[in-house]
Amino acid sequence: MPNHKKSTYIDKKCPFAGTVSIRGRILAGTCHSAKMMRTIVVRRNYLHYVKKYQRHVPPAVLNGYEKRHSNIPAHTSPCFRVKEGDHVIIGQCRPLSKTVRFNVLKVIPAGSSGGGGKKAFVAM
């Protein structure tokens, strides 16, 4: 059961009400920018292994790994309310524009504990 709102909207690129089918990769990331109309930028952080720095001395290189990220533009249907910092699940679909090849499937708000994020401070 998807967690989108049931409403009357017209969006032919929506995976629930439109003609777009989801096939291929299903990815998770964080909404980095929500300034475009019906499009967000999803940031995915990952570690890349560098063989040269497989030493145990420098802690800045994370024992041979370096931090990298990738930005993926994704279409957002009007049934979702996405803000910067929210965790999103995106699915691959056909090319929707010059750069957009993914569609938002699920939104996990930044304050909720649904995605195993950072622990919230609890005052005692």
PDB file of C-alpha atoms in Angstrom:
ATOM      1  CA  MET A   1       0.000   0.000   0.000  1.00  0.00           C
ATOM      2  CA  PRO A   2       1.668   3.247  -1.083  1.00  0.00           C
ATOM      3  CA  ASN A   3       1.703   6.175   1.324  1.00  0.00           C
ATOM      4  CA  HIS A   4       0.478   8.814  -1.087  1.00  0.00           C
ATOM      5  CA  LYS A   5      -2.672  10.869  -0.701  1.00  0.00           C
ATOM      6  CA  LYS A   6      -5.781   9.930  -2.627  1.00  0.00           C
ATOM      7  CA  SER A   7      -6.797  13.031  -4.520  1.00  0.00           C
ATOM      8  CA  THR A   8      -7.933  14.262  -7.867  1.00  0.00           C
ATOM      9  CA  TYR A   9      -4.862  15.424  -9.726  1.00  0.00           C
ATOM     10  CA  ILE A  10      -3.646  15.035 -13.280  1.00  0.00           C
ATOM     11  CA  ASP A  11      -0.052  13.907 -13.681  1.00  0.00           C
ATOM     12  CA  LYS A  12       0.772  11.623 -16.595  1.00  0.00           C
ATOM     13  CA  LYS A  13       4.241  10.985 -15.123  1.00  0.00           C
ATOM     14  CA  CYS A  14       2.870   9.736 -11.782  1.00  0.00           C
ATOM     15  CA  PRO A  15       3.558   6.025 -11.148  1.00  0.00           C
ATOM     16  CA  PHE A  16       0.192   5.634  -9.356  1.00  0.00           C
ATOM     17  CA  ALA A  17      -2.212   7.655 -11.533  1.00  0.00           C
ATOM     18  CA  GLY A  18      -0.237   8.084 -14.767  1.00  0.00           C
ATOM     19  CA  THR A  19       1.143   5.888 -17.518  1.00  0.00           C
ATOM     20  CA  VAL A  20       4.696   5.469 -16.171  1.00  0.00           C
ATOM     21  CA  SER A  21       5.783   2.016 -15.043  1.00  0.00           C
ATOM     22  CA  ILE A  22       8.589   1.432 -12.550  1.00  0.00           C
ATOM     23  CA  ARG A  23      11.246  -1.018 -13.695  1.00  0.00           C
ATOM     24  CA  GLY A  24      14.912  -1.422 -12.922  1.00  0.00           C
ATOM     25  CA  ARG A  25      16.580  -0.041  -9.828  1.00  0.00           C
ATOM     26  CA  ILE A  26      14.932   0.954  -6.552  1.00  0.00           C
ATOM     27  CA  LEU A  27      17.160   3.413  -4.649  1.00  0.00           C
ATOM     28  CA  ALA A  28      17.024   5.286  -1.346  1.00  0.00           C
ATOM     29  CA  GLY A  29      18.439   8.708  -0.604  1.00  0.00           C
ATOM     30  CA  THR A  30      17.878  12.105   0.973  1.00  0.00           C
ATOM     31  CA  CYS A  31      16.079  15.014  -0.655  1.00  0.00           C
ATOM     32  CA  HIS A  32      18.833  17.552  -1.298  1.00  0.00           C
ATOM     33  CA  SER A  33      16.802  20.159  -3.201  1.00  0.00           C
ATOM     34  CA  ALA A  34      13.081  20.632  -3.757  1.00  0.00           C
ATOM     35  CA  LYS A  35      13.153  23.940  -5.621  1.00  0.00           C
ATOM     36  CA  MET A  36      11.973  22.701  -9.019  1.00  0.00           C
ATOM     37  CA  MET A  37       8.370  22.125  -9.964  1.00  0.00           C
ATOM     38  CA  ARG A  38       7.516  18.422  -9.557  1.00  0.00           C
ATOM     39  CA  THR A  39      11.211  17.475  -9.491  1.00  0.00           C
ATOM     40  CA  ILE A  40      13.584  16.950  -6.572  1.00  0.00           C
ATOM     41  CA  VAL A  41      17.299  16.190  -6.347  1.00  0.00           C
ATOM     42  CA  VAL A  42      18.107  13.070  -4.332  1.00  0.00           C
ATOM     43  CA  ARG A  43      21.583  12.837  -2.790  1.00  0.00           C
ATOM     44  CA  ARG A  44      23.098   9.388  -2.221  1.00  0.00           C
ATOM     45  CA  ASN A  45      26.219   9.116  -0.055  1.00  0.00           C
ATOM     46  CA  TYR A  46      28.552   6.163  -0.452  1.00  0.00           C
ATOM     47  CA  LEU A  47      32.120   5.062   0.268  1.00  0.00           C
ATOM     48  CA  HIS A  48      34.616   4.425  -2.546  1.00  0.00           C
ATOM     49  CA  TYR A  49      37.613   2.165  -1.967  1.00  0.00           C
ATOM     50  CA  VAL A  50      41.050   3.536  -2.893  1.00  0.00           C
ATOM     51  CA  LYS A  51      43.672   0.798  -2.981  1.00  0.00           C
ATOM     52  CA  LYS A  52      46.577   3.208  -2.567  1.00  0.00           C
ATOM     53  CA  TYR A  53      45.387   4.294   0.887  1.00  0.00           C
ATOM     54  CA  GLN A  54      44.884   0.872   2.420  1.00  0.00           C
ATOM     55  CA  ARG A  55      46.881   1.921   5.437  1.00  0.00           C
ATOM     56  CA  HIS A  56      45.758   1.932   9.024  1.00  0.00           C
ATOM     57  CA  VAL A  57      47.384   5.274   9.892  1.00  0.00           C
ATOM     58  CA  PRO A  58      45.284   8.151   8.432  1.00  0.00           C
ATOM     59  CA  PRO A  59      41.790   8.330   9.967  1.00  0.00           C
ATOM     60  CA  ALA A  60      40.742  10.991   7.418  1.00  0.00           C
ATOM     61  CA  VAL A  61      40.720   8.433   4.601  1.00  0.00           C
ATOM     62  CA  LEU A  62      38.621   5.887   6.591  1.00  0.00           C
ATOM     63  CA  ASN A  63      41.142   3.055   6.173  1.00  0.00           C
ATOM     64  CA  GLY A  64      41.214   3.059   2.387  1.00  0.00           C
ATOM     65  CA  TYR A  65      37.739   4.480   1.756  1.00  0.00           C
ATOM     66  CA  GLU A  66      36.771   7.987   0.744  1.00  0.00           C
ATOM     67  CA  LYS A  67      33.380   9.646   0.944  1.00  0.00           C
ATOM     68  CA  ARG A  68      31.579  10.331  -2.315  1.00  0.00           C
ATOM     69  CA  HIS A  69      28.056  11.307  -3.312  1.00  0.00           C
ATOM     70  CA  SER A  70      25.823  11.367  -6.368  1.00  0.00           C
ATOM     71  CA  ASN A  71      22.872  13.616  -7.140  1.00  0.00           C
ATOM     72  CA  ILE A  72      19.890  12.040  -8.913  1.00  0.00           C
ATOM     73  CA  PRO A  73      16.986  14.145 -10.191  1.00  0.00           C
ATOM     74  CA  ALA A  74      13.619  12.456  -9.608  1.00  0.00           C
ATOM     75  CA  HIS A  75      10.047  13.327 -10.562  1.00  0.00           C
ATOM     76  CA  THR A  76       7.711  14.022  -7.649  1.00  0.00           C
ATOM     77  CA  SER A  77       4.006  13.515  -8.094  1.00  0.00           C
ATOM     78  CA  PRO A  78       1.638  16.124  -6.582  1.00  0.00           C
ATOM     79  CA  CYS A  79       0.424  13.422  -4.180  1.00  0.00           C
ATOM     80  CA  PHE A  80       3.700  13.742  -2.205  1.00  0.00           C
ATOM     81  CA  ARG A  81       4.804  16.634  -0.009  1.00  0.00           C
ATOM     82  CA  VAL A  82       8.606  16.479  -0.064  1.00  0.00           C
ATOM     83  CA  LYS A  83      10.855  18.870   1.838  1.00  0.00           C
ATOM     84  CA  GLU A  84      14.638  19.102   1.954  1.00  0.00           C
ATOM     85  CA  GLY A  85      16.083  16.560   4.363  1.00  0.00           C
ATOM     86  CA  ASP A  86      13.326  13.965   3.889  1.00  0.00           C
ATOM     87  CA  HIS A  87      14.361  10.397   3.112  1.00  0.00           C
ATOM     88  CA  VAL A  88      12.850   9.141  -0.148  1.00  0.00           C
ATOM     89  CA  ILE A  89      12.596   5.860  -2.034  1.00  0.00           C
ATOM     90  CA  ILE A  90      12.888   6.317  -5.813  1.00  0.00           C
ATOM     91  CA  GLY A  91      12.312   3.859  -8.634  1.00  0.00           C
ATOM     92  CA  GLN A  92      13.735   3.819 -12.139  1.00  0.00           C
ATOM     93  CA  CYS A  93      11.394   4.430 -15.055  1.00  0.00           C
ATOM     94  CA  ARG A  94      11.590   5.538 -18.676  1.00  0.00           C
ATOM     95  CA  PRO A  95      13.267   8.903 -19.378  1.00  0.00           C
ATOM     96  CA  LEU A  96      10.819  11.634 -18.325  1.00  0.00           C
ATOM     97  CA  SER A  97      12.995  14.553 -19.455  1.00  0.00           C
ATOM     98  CA  LYS A  98      16.596  15.283 -20.397  1.00  0.00           C
ATOM     99  CA  THR A  99      17.934  14.332 -16.948  1.00  0.00           C
ATOM    100  CA  VAL A 100      15.055  12.716 -15.028  1.00  0.00           C
ATOM    101  CA  ARG A 101      14.914   8.904 -15.082  1.00  0.00           C
ATOM    102  CA  PHE A 102      13.534   8.200 -11.579  1.00  0.00           C
ATOM    103  CA  ASN A 103      10.184   8.628  -9.836  1.00  0.00           C
ATOM    104  CA  VAL A 104       9.473   9.121  -6.123  1.00  0.00           C
ATOM    105  CA  LEU A 105       7.704   6.097  -4.632  1.00  0.00           C
ATOM    106  CA  LYS A 106       7.770   6.775  -0.892  1.00  0.00           C
ATOM    107  CA  VAL A 107       8.599   9.693   1.411  1.00  0.00           C
ATOM    108  CA  ILE A 108       9.849   9.254   4.974  1.00  0.00           C
ATOM    109  CA  PRO A 109       9.745  12.624   6.799  1.00  0.00           C
ATOM    110  CA  ALA A 110      13.026  13.839   8.301  1.00  0.00           C
ATOM    111  CA  GLY A 111      11.741  13.866  11.897  1.00  0.00           C
ATOM    112  CA  SER A 112      10.290  10.355  11.914  1.00  0.00           C
ATOM    113  CA  SER A 113      12.201   7.264  13.008  1.00  0.00           C
ATOM    114  CA  GLY A 114      11.143   5.152  10.044  1.00  0.00           C
ATOM    115  CA  GLY A 115      14.510   4.921   8.321  1.00  0.00           C
ATOM    116  CA  GLY A 116      17.024   4.263  11.054  1.00  0.00           C
ATOM    117  CA  GLY A 117      18.459   7.760  10.910  1.00  0.00           C
ATOM    118  CA  LYS A 118      20.146   9.758  13.643  1.00  0.00           C
ATOM    119  CA  LYS A 119      18.899   9.371  17.186  1.00  0.00           C
ATOM    120  CA  ALA A 120      16.907  12.269  18.520  1.00  0.00           C
ATOM    121  CA  PHE A 121      17.980  13.989  21.731  1.00  0.00           C
ATOM    122  CA  VAL A 122      15.798  13.073  24.692  1.00  0.00           C
ATOM    123  CA  ALA A 123      15.972  15.362  27.736  1.00  0.00           C
ATOM    124  CA  MET A 124      15.864  13.714  31.133  1.00  0.00           C
TER     125      MET A 124
END
